[in-house]
Short mmCIF file of C-alpha atoms in Angstrom, two decimals:
data_model
loop_
_atom_site.label_atom_id
_atom_site.label_comp_id
_atom_site.label_asym_id
_atom_site.label_seq_id
_atom_site.Cartn_x
_atom_site.Cartn_y
_atom_site.Cartn_z
CA MET A 1 111.87 78.70 96.07
CA LYS A 2 109.18 81.05 94.78
CA LEU A 3 106.99 83.16 97.21
CA VAL A 4 104.07 85.43 96.30
CA LEU A 5 102.88 88.07 98.75
CA VAL A 6 99.19 89.23 98.24
CA HIS A 7 97.31 92.26 99.31
CA PRO A 8 93.71 91.18 98.68
CA PRO A 9 91.31 93.22 96.54
CA GLU A 10 89.40 95.87 98.63
CA PRO A 11 85.68 95.49 97.60
CA MET A 12 84.97 99.00 98.25
CA LYS A 13 87.37 101.92 98.94
CA SER A 14 86.44 105.12 100.60
CA ILE A 15 85.32 107.40 97.73
CA ALA A 16 85.81 110.29 100.08
CA THR A 17 89.61 109.79 100.41
CA GLU A 18 90.79 107.34 97.84
CA VAL A 19 93.94 106.74 99.89
CA VAL A 20 96.24 104.54 97.85
CA GLN A 21 99.68 103.59 99.40
CA HIS A 22 102.65 101.23 98.60
CA PRO A 23 102.31 97.97 100.62
CA ILE A 24 105.54 98.68 102.26
CA ASN A 25 104.76 95.82 104.79
CA LEU A 26 104.88 93.36 101.90
CA ALA A 27 107.99 95.02 100.35
CA GLN A 28 109.89 94.60 103.64
CA LEU A 29 109.04 91.00 103.86
CA ALA A 30 109.99 90.50 100.32
CA ALA A 31 113.41 92.18 100.92
CA PHE A 32 114.04 90.17 103.98
CA VAL A 33 113.52 86.76 102.59
CA ARG A 34 115.24 87.54 99.34
CA GLU A 35 118.37 88.79 101.19
CA ARG A 36 118.48 86.03 103.74
CA LEU A 37 117.47 83.01 101.54
CA GLY A 38 117.56 84.10 97.90
CA VAL A 39 113.78 83.50 97.57
CA GLU A 40 112.37 84.57 94.28
CA THR A 41 109.52 86.82 95.38
CA ALA A 42 106.61 88.71 93.86
CA ILE A 43 104.10 91.18 95.21
CA TRP A 44 100.53 90.93 93.70
CA ASP A 45 98.77 94.09 95.04
CA TYR A 46 95.13 93.61 94.18
CA GLY A 47 94.44 96.88 95.91
CA VAL A 48 95.52 98.74 92.77
CA GLU A 49 95.73 95.79 90.28
CA PRO A 50 92.59 94.35 88.38
CA TYR A 51 91.39 91.17 89.93
CA SER A 52 89.38 88.24 88.82
CA PRO A 53 89.44 84.51 89.95
CA VAL A 54 90.30 83.34 86.57
CA GLY A 55 93.25 85.90 86.43
CA LEU A 56 94.41 84.77 89.77
CA ARG A 57 94.48 81.09 88.59
CA ASP A 58 96.34 81.92 85.47
CA ARG A 59 98.92 83.97 87.26
CA LEU A 60 99.40 81.12 89.76
CA ARG A 61 100.06 78.64 86.86
CA ARG A 62 102.50 80.86 85.16
CA PHE A 63 104.50 81.95 88.36
CA ALA A 64 104.33 78.46 90.04
CA PRO A 65 104.83 79.61 93.60
CA ASP A 66 105.84 77.34 96.50
CA ALA A 67 104.02 79.53 99.01
CA VAL A 68 101.49 82.32 98.95
CA GLY A 69 101.26 84.72 101.84
CA PHE A 70 98.28 87.02 102.46
CA SER A 71 98.42 90.43 104.48
CA VAL A 72 95.05 90.77 106.18
CA MET A 73 93.14 93.37 108.03
CA THR A 74 89.98 92.32 109.49
CA PRO A 75 87.60 93.58 106.69
CA LEU A 76 89.59 91.59 104.18
CA ALA A 77 89.84 88.36 106.05
CA LYS A 78 87.00 86.58 104.12
CA THR A 79 88.27 87.99 100.86
CA ALA A 80 91.69 86.75 101.51
CA ALA A 81 90.43 83.33 102.41
CA ARG A 82 88.43 82.99 99.12
CA GLN A 83 91.75 83.82 97.25
CA ALA A 84 93.59 81.16 99.29
CA ALA A 85 90.96 78.65 98.33
CA ILE A 86 91.45 79.43 94.65
CA VAL A 87 95.25 78.87 95.40
CA LYS A 88 94.58 75.45 96.95
CA GLU A 89 92.26 74.55 94.04
CA THR A 90 95.06 75.38 91.60
CA ASN A 91 97.71 73.46 93.42
CA PRO A 92 97.11 71.88 96.94
CA ASP A 93 100.78 71.70 97.51
CA ILE A 94 101.17 75.46 97.54
CA LEU A 95 101.67 76.67 101.32
CA THR A 96 99.15 79.32 102.10
CA ILE A 97 100.11 81.72 104.84
CA VAL A 98 98.08 84.53 106.53
CA GLY A 99 99.59 87.31 108.55
CA GLY A 100 98.43 90.67 109.66
CA PRO A 101 96.62 92.18 112.82
CA HIS A 102 93.52 89.95 112.39
CA VAL A 103 95.27 86.61 112.78
CA ALA A 104 97.63 88.14 115.43
CA ALA A 105 94.45 89.12 117.49
CA ILE A 106 92.45 85.62 116.96
CA PRO A 107 95.00 83.19 115.64
CA GLU A 108 93.20 79.92 116.31
CA ARG A 109 89.74 81.36 115.35
CA THR A 110 91.21 82.56 112.05
CA LEU A 111 92.40 79.11 111.02
CA ALA A 112 89.35 77.47 112.32
CA GLU A 113 87.11 79.86 110.24
CA PHE A 114 89.19 79.72 107.05
CA PRO A 115 90.40 76.24 106.20
CA SER A 116 92.16 77.55 103.05
CA PHE A 117 94.99 78.98 105.27
CA ASP A 118 97.75 76.43 106.22
CA LEU A 119 99.55 78.60 108.66
CA GLY A 120 99.17 82.00 110.45
CA VAL A 121 101.99 84.32 111.40
CA ILE A 122 101.39 86.08 114.74
CA GLY A 123 102.91 89.53 115.08
CA GLU A 124 106.06 90.63 113.33
CA GLY A 125 106.49 88.68 110.20
CA GLU A 126 110.14 88.86 108.84
CA GLN A 127 112.00 86.28 110.87
CA THR A 128 108.96 83.99 111.00
CA LEU A 129 108.42 84.18 107.33
CA ALA A 130 112.07 83.46 106.70
CA GLU A 131 112.05 80.34 108.86
CA ILE A 132 108.88 79.08 107.11
CA CYS A 133 110.60 79.59 103.78
CA ALA A 134 113.85 77.91 104.94
CA ARG A 135 111.89 74.91 106.18
CA ARG A 136 109.99 74.66 102.94
CA GLN A 137 113.29 74.83 101.03
CA ARG A 138 114.58 71.85 103.23
CA GLY A 139 111.52 69.84 102.16
CA GLU A 140 109.01 70.40 104.81
CA ARG A 141 105.73 70.52 102.95
CA PHE A 142 103.75 72.22 105.71
CA PRO A 143 106.05 73.48 108.47
CA GLU A 144 104.99 72.94 111.99
CA ARG A 145 106.02 74.45 115.50
CA VAL A 146 107.71 77.47 113.83
CA PRO A 147 107.86 80.21 116.52
CA GLY A 148 105.50 82.96 116.06
CA THR A 149 102.94 80.88 114.12
CA VAL A 150 99.56 79.20 114.59
CA TYR A 151 99.53 75.88 112.71
CA ARG A 152 97.46 72.80 111.86
CA ASP A 153 98.39 69.62 113.61
CA GLY A 154 96.18 66.88 112.18
CA GLY A 155 92.68 68.07 113.21
CA ALA A 156 93.98 70.33 115.93
CA LEU A 157 95.14 73.87 115.92
CA ARG A 158 98.22 74.76 117.83
CA ILE A 159 100.07 77.98 118.62
CA ALA A 160 103.80 77.69 118.69
CA ALA A 161 106.21 79.48 121.09
CA GLU A 162 106.24 83.37 120.87
CA ARG A 163 109.01 84.91 118.75
CA PRO A 164 110.97 87.78 120.28
CA LEU A 165 110.65 91.09 118.50
CA ILE A 166 113.53 92.06 116.22
CA ALA A 167 115.91 93.91 118.63
CA ASN A 168 117.54 96.09 116.07
CA LEU A 169 115.48 97.42 113.14
CA ASP A 170 118.59 98.70 111.46
CA ASP A 171 119.26 94.95 110.70
CA LEU A 172 116.36 94.99 108.23
CA PRO A 173 117.12 95.70 104.59
CA TYR A 174 115.17 98.47 102.88
CA PRO A 175 111.93 97.57 101.41
CA ALA A 176 111.95 95.83 97.98
CA ARG A 177 110.29 98.68 96.11
CA ASP A 178 111.59 97.38 92.87
CA LEU A 179 108.73 94.93 93.08
CA LEU A 180 106.12 97.55 92.82
CA ASP A 181 104.60 99.11 89.78
CA PHE A 182 104.65 102.73 90.80
CA SER A 183 102.33 103.78 87.95
CA ARG A 184 99.43 101.96 89.57
CA TYR A 185 99.58 104.01 92.74
CA GLN A 186 97.61 107.08 91.60
CA GLY A 187 95.67 108.61 94.38
CA SER A 188 96.31 110.26 97.77
CA SER A 189 99.04 108.78 99.91
CA SER A 190 97.50 110.99 102.56
CA PRO A 191 94.51 113.23 102.32
CA GLY A 192 95.31 116.28 100.25
CA LEU A 193 98.71 114.81 98.94
CA SER A 194 98.07 113.31 95.45
CA SER A 195 100.42 111.07 93.75
CA ARG A 196 99.36 112.67 90.55
CA LEU A 197 101.19 115.88 91.69
CA ARG A 198 104.11 114.21 93.56
CA ASN A 199 106.23 111.11 93.42
CA ILE A 200 105.34 109.69 96.88
CA THR A 201 106.27 106.53 98.83
CA GLU A 202 105.62 105.65 102.43
CA LEU A 203 108.32 105.32 105.13
CA PHE A 204 108.35 103.58 108.45
CA THR A 205 110.95 104.62 110.86
CA SER A 206 109.87 103.04 114.04
CA ARG A 207 107.44 100.20 115.27
CA GLY A 208 105.00 100.20 118.07
CA CYS A 209 103.42 102.76 120.31
CA PRO A 210 103.60 103.05 124.09
CA VAL A 211 100.02 104.32 124.45
CA HIS A 212 97.44 101.50 124.52
CA CYS A 213 94.42 103.45 123.17
CA PHE A 214 91.04 101.84 123.76
CA PHE A 215 90.21 101.49 120.07
CA CYS A 216 93.75 100.50 118.75
CA GLY A 217 95.26 97.19 118.06
CA SER A 218 98.76 98.24 117.32
CA HIS A 219 99.96 96.37 120.44
CA VAL A 220 98.69 93.05 118.92
CA THR A 221 101.61 93.02 116.48
CA HIS A 222 104.21 95.23 117.98
CA ARG A 223 103.35 94.96 121.73
CA THR A 224 103.64 98.24 123.62
CA LYS A 225 107.41 98.82 123.18
CA VAL A 226 108.62 101.36 120.66
CA ARG A 227 111.64 100.47 118.61
CA PHE A 228 113.41 102.95 116.48
CA ARG A 229 115.56 102.71 113.45
CA SER A 230 118.56 105.10 113.59
CA ALA A 231 118.48 108.39 111.70
CA ARG A 232 121.30 107.11 109.57
CA HIS A 233 119.38 104.06 108.48
CA VAL A 234 116.25 106.03 107.78
CA LEU A 235 118.07 108.53 105.80
CA GLY A 236 119.91 105.76 103.79
CA GLU A 237 116.45 104.58 102.62
CA VAL A 238 115.40 108.12 101.75
CA ARG A 239 118.42 108.58 99.72
CA GLU A 240 117.87 105.26 97.90
CA CYS A 241 114.27 106.22 97.08
CA VAL A 242 115.48 109.65 95.76
CA GLU A 243 118.31 108.33 93.57
CA LYS A 244 116.74 105.01 92.50
CA TYR A 245 113.07 105.72 92.10
CA GLY A 246 112.82 109.50 91.79
CA ILE A 247 110.81 109.94 95.01
CA ASP A 248 110.31 113.60 96.06
CA HIS A 249 107.77 113.22 98.92
CA PHE A 250 107.62 110.81 102.01
CA THR A 251 104.57 110.00 103.98
CA VAL A 252 105.89 108.80 107.35
CA ASP A 253 103.51 106.14 108.43
CA ASP A 254 104.80 105.48 111.93
CA ASP A 255 102.10 105.29 114.69
CA THR A 256 103.71 108.50 115.88
CA PHE A 257 106.70 109.83 114.25
CA THR A 258 107.51 112.50 116.77
CA PHE A 259 108.59 110.27 119.65
CA GLY A 260 112.30 110.50 120.32
CA ARG A 261 113.12 114.18 119.84
CA GLU A 262 116.88 113.93 119.26
CA ARG A 263 116.60 111.34 116.58
CA LEU A 264 113.65 113.31 114.93
CA ILE A 265 115.84 116.46 114.80
CA GLU A 266 118.65 114.49 113.10
CA ILE A 267 116.33 113.00 110.64
CA CYS A 268 114.85 116.47 109.97
CA ARG A 269 118.36 117.87 109.16
CA GLY A 270 119.04 114.94 106.76
CA LEU A 271 115.63 115.38 105.01
CA ARG A 272 116.46 119.09 104.51
CA GLU A 273 119.84 118.37 103.09
CA LEU A 274 118.11 115.92 100.62
CA GLY A 275 115.57 118.52 99.57
CA VAL A 276 112.44 116.46 99.85
CA SER A 277 109.00 117.14 101.34
CA TRP A 278 107.16 114.97 103.75
CA ASP A 279 104.25 114.52 105.95
CA CYS A 280 103.64 112.48 109.19
CA ASP A 281 101.31 111.49 112.04
CA SER A 282 101.95 112.69 115.62
CA ARG A 283 100.27 112.89 119.01
CA VAL A 284 99.31 116.42 120.04
CA SER A 285 101.42 115.95 123.28
CA ASN A 286 104.61 115.40 121.37
CA VAL A 287 105.22 118.58 119.48
CA ASP A 288 105.88 122.22 120.35
CA GLU A 289 106.39 125.56 118.51
CA GLU A 290 110.11 125.00 118.13
CA LEU A 291 110.02 121.48 117.03
CA LEU A 292 107.23 122.17 114.45
CA ARG A 293 109.21 125.13 112.92
CA LEU A 294 112.22 122.86 112.58
CA MET A 295 109.94 120.26 110.85
CA ALA A 296 108.59 122.82 108.38
CA GLN A 297 112.17 124.02 107.64
CA SER A 298 113.06 120.40 106.81
CA GLY A 299 110.30 119.99 104.30
CA CYS A 300 107.27 118.86 106.44
CA VAL A 301 104.10 120.08 104.55
CA LYS A 302 101.42 118.29 106.58
CA ILE A 303 100.96 116.77 110.00
CA ALA A 304 98.02 114.62 111.03
CA PHE A 305 96.93 114.48 114.76
CA GLY A 306 94.72 111.88 116.37
CA VAL A 307 92.13 113.99 118.17
CA GLU A 308 89.30 111.39 118.36
CA SER A 309 86.95 113.54 120.47
CA GLY A 310 86.33 116.89 121.87
CA SER A 311 84.98 115.55 125.17
CA PRO A 312 87.54 115.34 128.08
CA ARG A 313 85.47 112.46 129.37
CA MET A 314 85.74 110.63 126.21
CA LEU A 315 89.68 111.26 125.97
CA GLU A 316 90.09 109.78 129.40
CA ALA A 317 87.64 106.79 128.68
CA ILE A 318 89.65 105.74 125.43
CA ARG A 319 92.94 106.21 127.32
CA LYS A 320 94.22 108.83 124.75
CA LYS A 321 96.40 110.63 127.47
CA ILE A 322 95.89 114.01 125.86
CA THR A 323 93.98 117.22 126.75
CA ILE A 324 91.83 119.51 124.90
CA GLN A 325 94.27 122.27 125.64
CA GLN A 326 97.11 120.32 124.06
CA VAL A 327 94.95 119.78 121.01
CA GLU A 328 94.36 123.46 120.57
CA GLN A 329 98.10 124.40 121.14
CA ALA A 330 99.23 121.74 118.70
CA PHE A 331 97.07 122.90 115.83
CA ALA A 332 97.87 126.65 116.59
CA ALA A 333 101.55 125.97 116.71
CA ALA A 334 101.43 123.91 113.38
CA ARG A 335 99.54 126.75 111.69
CA ARG A 336 102.03 129.26 112.78
CA ALA A 337 104.78 127.07 111.37
CA GLY A 338 103.13 126.95 108.04
CA ILE A 339 102.43 123.13 108.15
CA LEU A 340 98.91 122.09 106.84
CA THR A 341 97.06 120.01 109.57
CA SER A 342 94.76 117.15 109.54
CA ALA A 343 92.54 115.90 112.38
CA PHE A 344 91.35 112.36 112.90
CA ILE A 345 88.15 112.14 114.78
CA MET A 346 85.79 109.49 115.58
CA ILE A 347 82.03 108.71 116.12
CA GLY A 348 81.34 106.05 118.68
CA THR A 349 84.82 106.07 119.98
CA HIS A 350 83.57 104.63 123.21
CA PRO A 351 80.14 102.71 123.71
CA THR A 352 79.13 105.33 126.30
CA GLU A 353 79.61 108.41 123.97
CA THR A 354 76.63 110.80 124.02
CA PRO A 355 75.08 113.03 121.43
CA ALA A 356 76.39 116.08 123.51
CA GLU A 357 79.93 114.64 123.27
CA VAL A 358 79.70 114.25 119.50
CA GLU A 359 78.59 117.88 119.34
CA ALA A 360 81.65 118.79 121.53
CA THR A 361 83.97 117.26 118.90
CA PHE A 362 82.34 119.38 116.17
CA ARG A 363 82.85 122.54 118.23
CA LEU A 364 86.40 121.56 118.78
CA MET A 365 86.93 121.27 115.02
CA LEU A 366 85.62 124.86 114.62
CA ARG A 367 88.08 126.11 117.16
CA ILE A 368 91.20 124.47 115.92
CA ARG A 369 90.27 124.80 112.12
CA PRO A 370 92.29 121.82 110.65
CA ASP A 371 92.87 121.85 106.93
CA PHE A 372 91.58 118.25 106.63
CA VAL A 373 89.34 116.11 108.87
CA MET A 374 88.86 112.47 108.69
CA VAL A 375 85.58 111.36 110.44
CA TYR A 376 85.68 107.59 111.27
CA ILE A 377 83.13 105.39 112.80
CA ALA A 378 85.05 103.59 115.44
CA VAL A 379 85.25 99.87 114.38
CA PRO A 380 85.68 97.23 117.22
CA TYR A 381 88.45 95.17 115.65
CA PRO A 382 89.47 92.06 117.33
CA GLY A 383 92.39 92.67 119.68
CA THR A 384 91.10 96.03 120.85
CA SER A 385 89.67 96.97 124.24
CA LEU A 386 86.82 98.42 122.18
CA TYR A 387 85.99 94.83 120.75
CA GLU A 388 86.24 93.24 124.24
CA MET A 389 83.73 95.64 125.80
CA MET A 390 81.29 95.68 122.94
CA GLN A 391 81.35 91.99 122.72
CA ARG A 392 80.96 91.62 126.42
CA GLU A 393 78.03 94.03 126.41
CA GLY A 394 76.28 92.45 123.53
CA LEU A 395 76.61 95.54 121.24
CA ILE A 396 77.94 93.53 118.17
CA ALA A 397 75.06 92.10 116.25
CA ARG A 398 77.14 89.69 114.28
CA GLU A 399 80.87 89.03 113.62
CA ASP A 400 80.80 89.16 109.87
CA TRP A 401 84.34 90.25 109.16
CA ASP A 402 83.28 91.93 105.73
CA GLU A 403 81.29 94.18 107.63
CA PHE A 404 83.95 95.41 110.03
CA ASP A 405 84.44 98.52 107.82
CA ILE A 406 83.66 102.11 107.86
CA VAL A 407 82.55 102.74 104.32
CA ARG A 408 80.21 99.92 103.49
CA GLY A 409 76.55 99.38 104.60
CA GLU A 410 75.56 100.15 108.15
CA PRO A 411 77.71 98.92 110.93
CA VAL A 412 76.83 95.60 112.47
CA TRP A 413 77.44 97.08 115.98
CA ARG A 414 75.71 99.78 118.10
CA THR A 415 76.50 101.87 121.11
CA HIS A 416 74.60 102.71 124.21
CA HIS A 417 73.23 105.87 122.71
CA PHE A 418 73.44 105.17 118.91
CA SER A 419 72.01 102.59 116.54
CA PRO A 420 73.97 101.59 113.46
CA ALA A 421 71.93 104.09 111.42
CA ASP A 422 72.74 106.79 113.91
CA LEU A 423 76.44 106.16 113.61
CA VAL A 424 76.21 106.68 109.84
CA ARG A 425 73.90 109.72 110.10
CA LEU A 426 76.33 111.33 112.65
CA GLN A 427 79.43 110.66 110.53
CA ARG A 428 77.99 112.20 107.45
CA SER A 429 76.47 115.21 109.24
CA MET A 430 79.94 115.83 110.79
CA TYR A 431 81.40 115.78 107.28
CA ARG A 432 78.80 118.09 105.93
CA ARG A 433 78.95 120.55 108.79
CA ILE A 434 82.73 120.81 108.62
CA TYR A 435 83.62 120.52 104.85
CA LEU A 436 80.70 122.57 103.42
CA ARG A 437 81.12 125.65 105.58
CA PRO A 438 82.08 128.50 103.27
CA GLY A 439 85.08 129.44 105.30
CA PHE A 440 86.40 125.85 104.97
CA ILE A 441 85.98 125.83 101.28
CA TRP A 442 87.53 129.24 100.93
CA ARG A 443 90.57 128.07 102.85
CA LYS A 444 91.05 124.95 100.52
CA LEU A 445 90.90 127.21 97.41
CA ALA A 446 93.46 129.49 98.92
CA LEU A 447 95.92 126.63 99.13
CA LEU A 448 95.72 125.98 95.26
CA ARG A 449 99.11 126.47 93.54
CA GLY A 450 98.14 125.94 89.93
CA PRO A 451 95.89 124.03 87.44
CA ASP A 452 97.02 120.56 88.72
CA ASP A 453 96.01 121.38 92.18
CA LEU A 454 92.60 122.72 91.01
CA ARG A 455 91.91 119.55 88.99
CA TYR A 456 92.75 117.57 92.07
CA PHE A 457 90.63 119.67 94.37
CA ILE A 458 87.53 119.36 91.83
CA ASP A 459 87.89 115.62 91.51
CA ALA A 460 88.39 115.01 95.25
CA PHE A 461 85.44 117.32 96.24
CA GLY A 462 83.06 115.80 93.73
CA LYS A 463 83.77 112.35 95.08
CA PHE A 464 83.37 113.53 98.55
CA ILE A 465 79.94 115.06 97.79
CA LYS A 466 78.92 111.78 96.25
CA TYR A 467 80.06 109.95 99.39
CA ILE A 468 78.35 112.17 101.88
CA PHE A 469 74.93 112.48 100.06
CA GLY A 470 74.84 109.22 98.37
CA LYS A 471 73.44 105.90 99.54
CA ARG A 472 75.92 103.72 101.46
CA ARG A 473 76.32 100.72 99.07
CA GLU A 474 76.02 97.26 100.26
CA LEU A 475 78.53 94.60 98.99
CA PRO A 476 77.21 92.24 96.36
CA ALA A 477 76.76 88.74 97.24
CA PRO A 478 80.00 86.76 96.44
CA ARG A 479 79.80 84.48 93.45
CA ASP A 480 81.04 81.02 93.67
CA GLY A 481 84.84 81.12 93.68
CA ASP A 482 84.88 84.92 93.58
CA SER A 483 86.56 87.34 96.10
CA THR A 484 83.85 90.04 96.17
#
């Protein structure tokens, strides 16, 4: 059997960050079905590969897959569906599968909206995809009643039984990075860390988050239980990446890497022995001075904290379960440990956010002085409490999934105090007021280590200026059969 796993083309990347990462989720799925069933698997990552409908048709004819799976976030749902339609036009017998948080949040609606998908995978994908492939190998053309799926039953849509989560993540093989063309991933794995200066890959050491934030949909896929890989299993993957692929930097992409202190300390010791550098995300409430110093000694060069807002009322409203004091302490401790810091903040993080609370967020940034700041407009993705509240209160003008993005035209939603245009204006104003301060620019220049760093800084800064001062581009109307 042949299987293709597809990351759809992204019509517009953020030119402010140009974050480019390996599709480790697809590489993990590929490794699992390859090991369990011997499925010949390919990964087509149109996030970095050139794409055209003609090219896709030609590739399908040459590879002749039995099934094609699409990994879909909400803004790419329509794009993936158009690609799936091309698959069906090329060969109607190819099974088209959609997975990811969008279908997990609204499974029946996804298949109803997009007839080009035969099956949807709800939640964690490895075991479900393996069973779909096994049934296909046994001759089932379009498998039905596979636990963990939404499927078509004649003219009806059905949701099969829920599939239990994988109990022991150490049972998973290491991701099939051999299916990736590393040369195509030239950009920032994480803001400030360029693949042009380091050999970078992403690493997942756990799944899930116990904190059900108002704007987050992590629970849709992983529920609210956190499951950890052992330090031994994690370090085995790191060692393979170093020895087989020449990786020297790892971006740990867990929802929050710093849960489970004893395991984290064991991983840090192993990373130090392997001589690699790394960065991660963390909650401000999960670190202290001692832990951050240990992380720095083991190669941690950057840590990103989800701050979201400088308003205590907002932090409580979005169920963040952190305090302003914890934010200030975490950034100060990371700076003393010599670790670069990044702050994630939001505009419109809750529908009731006021102009004064946005200003409080800016004032907090001035106090904590992060090395990088990412300013997002909160997107009401299906499956989040934010989506449910905004839908209930009539704040979403239309549910055109192409528009559920933070870098295209104006949002198709508003809040109690901000119009779509206000949200964009506030985001850009926040970026300008933070990044164009002389002190901020001087701190960036002080971090440069040589000509390569300088070239990266000039390139990134130029694109950032273009983004915050340029006109937000609208997507072109899709051509017949096209994906953009």
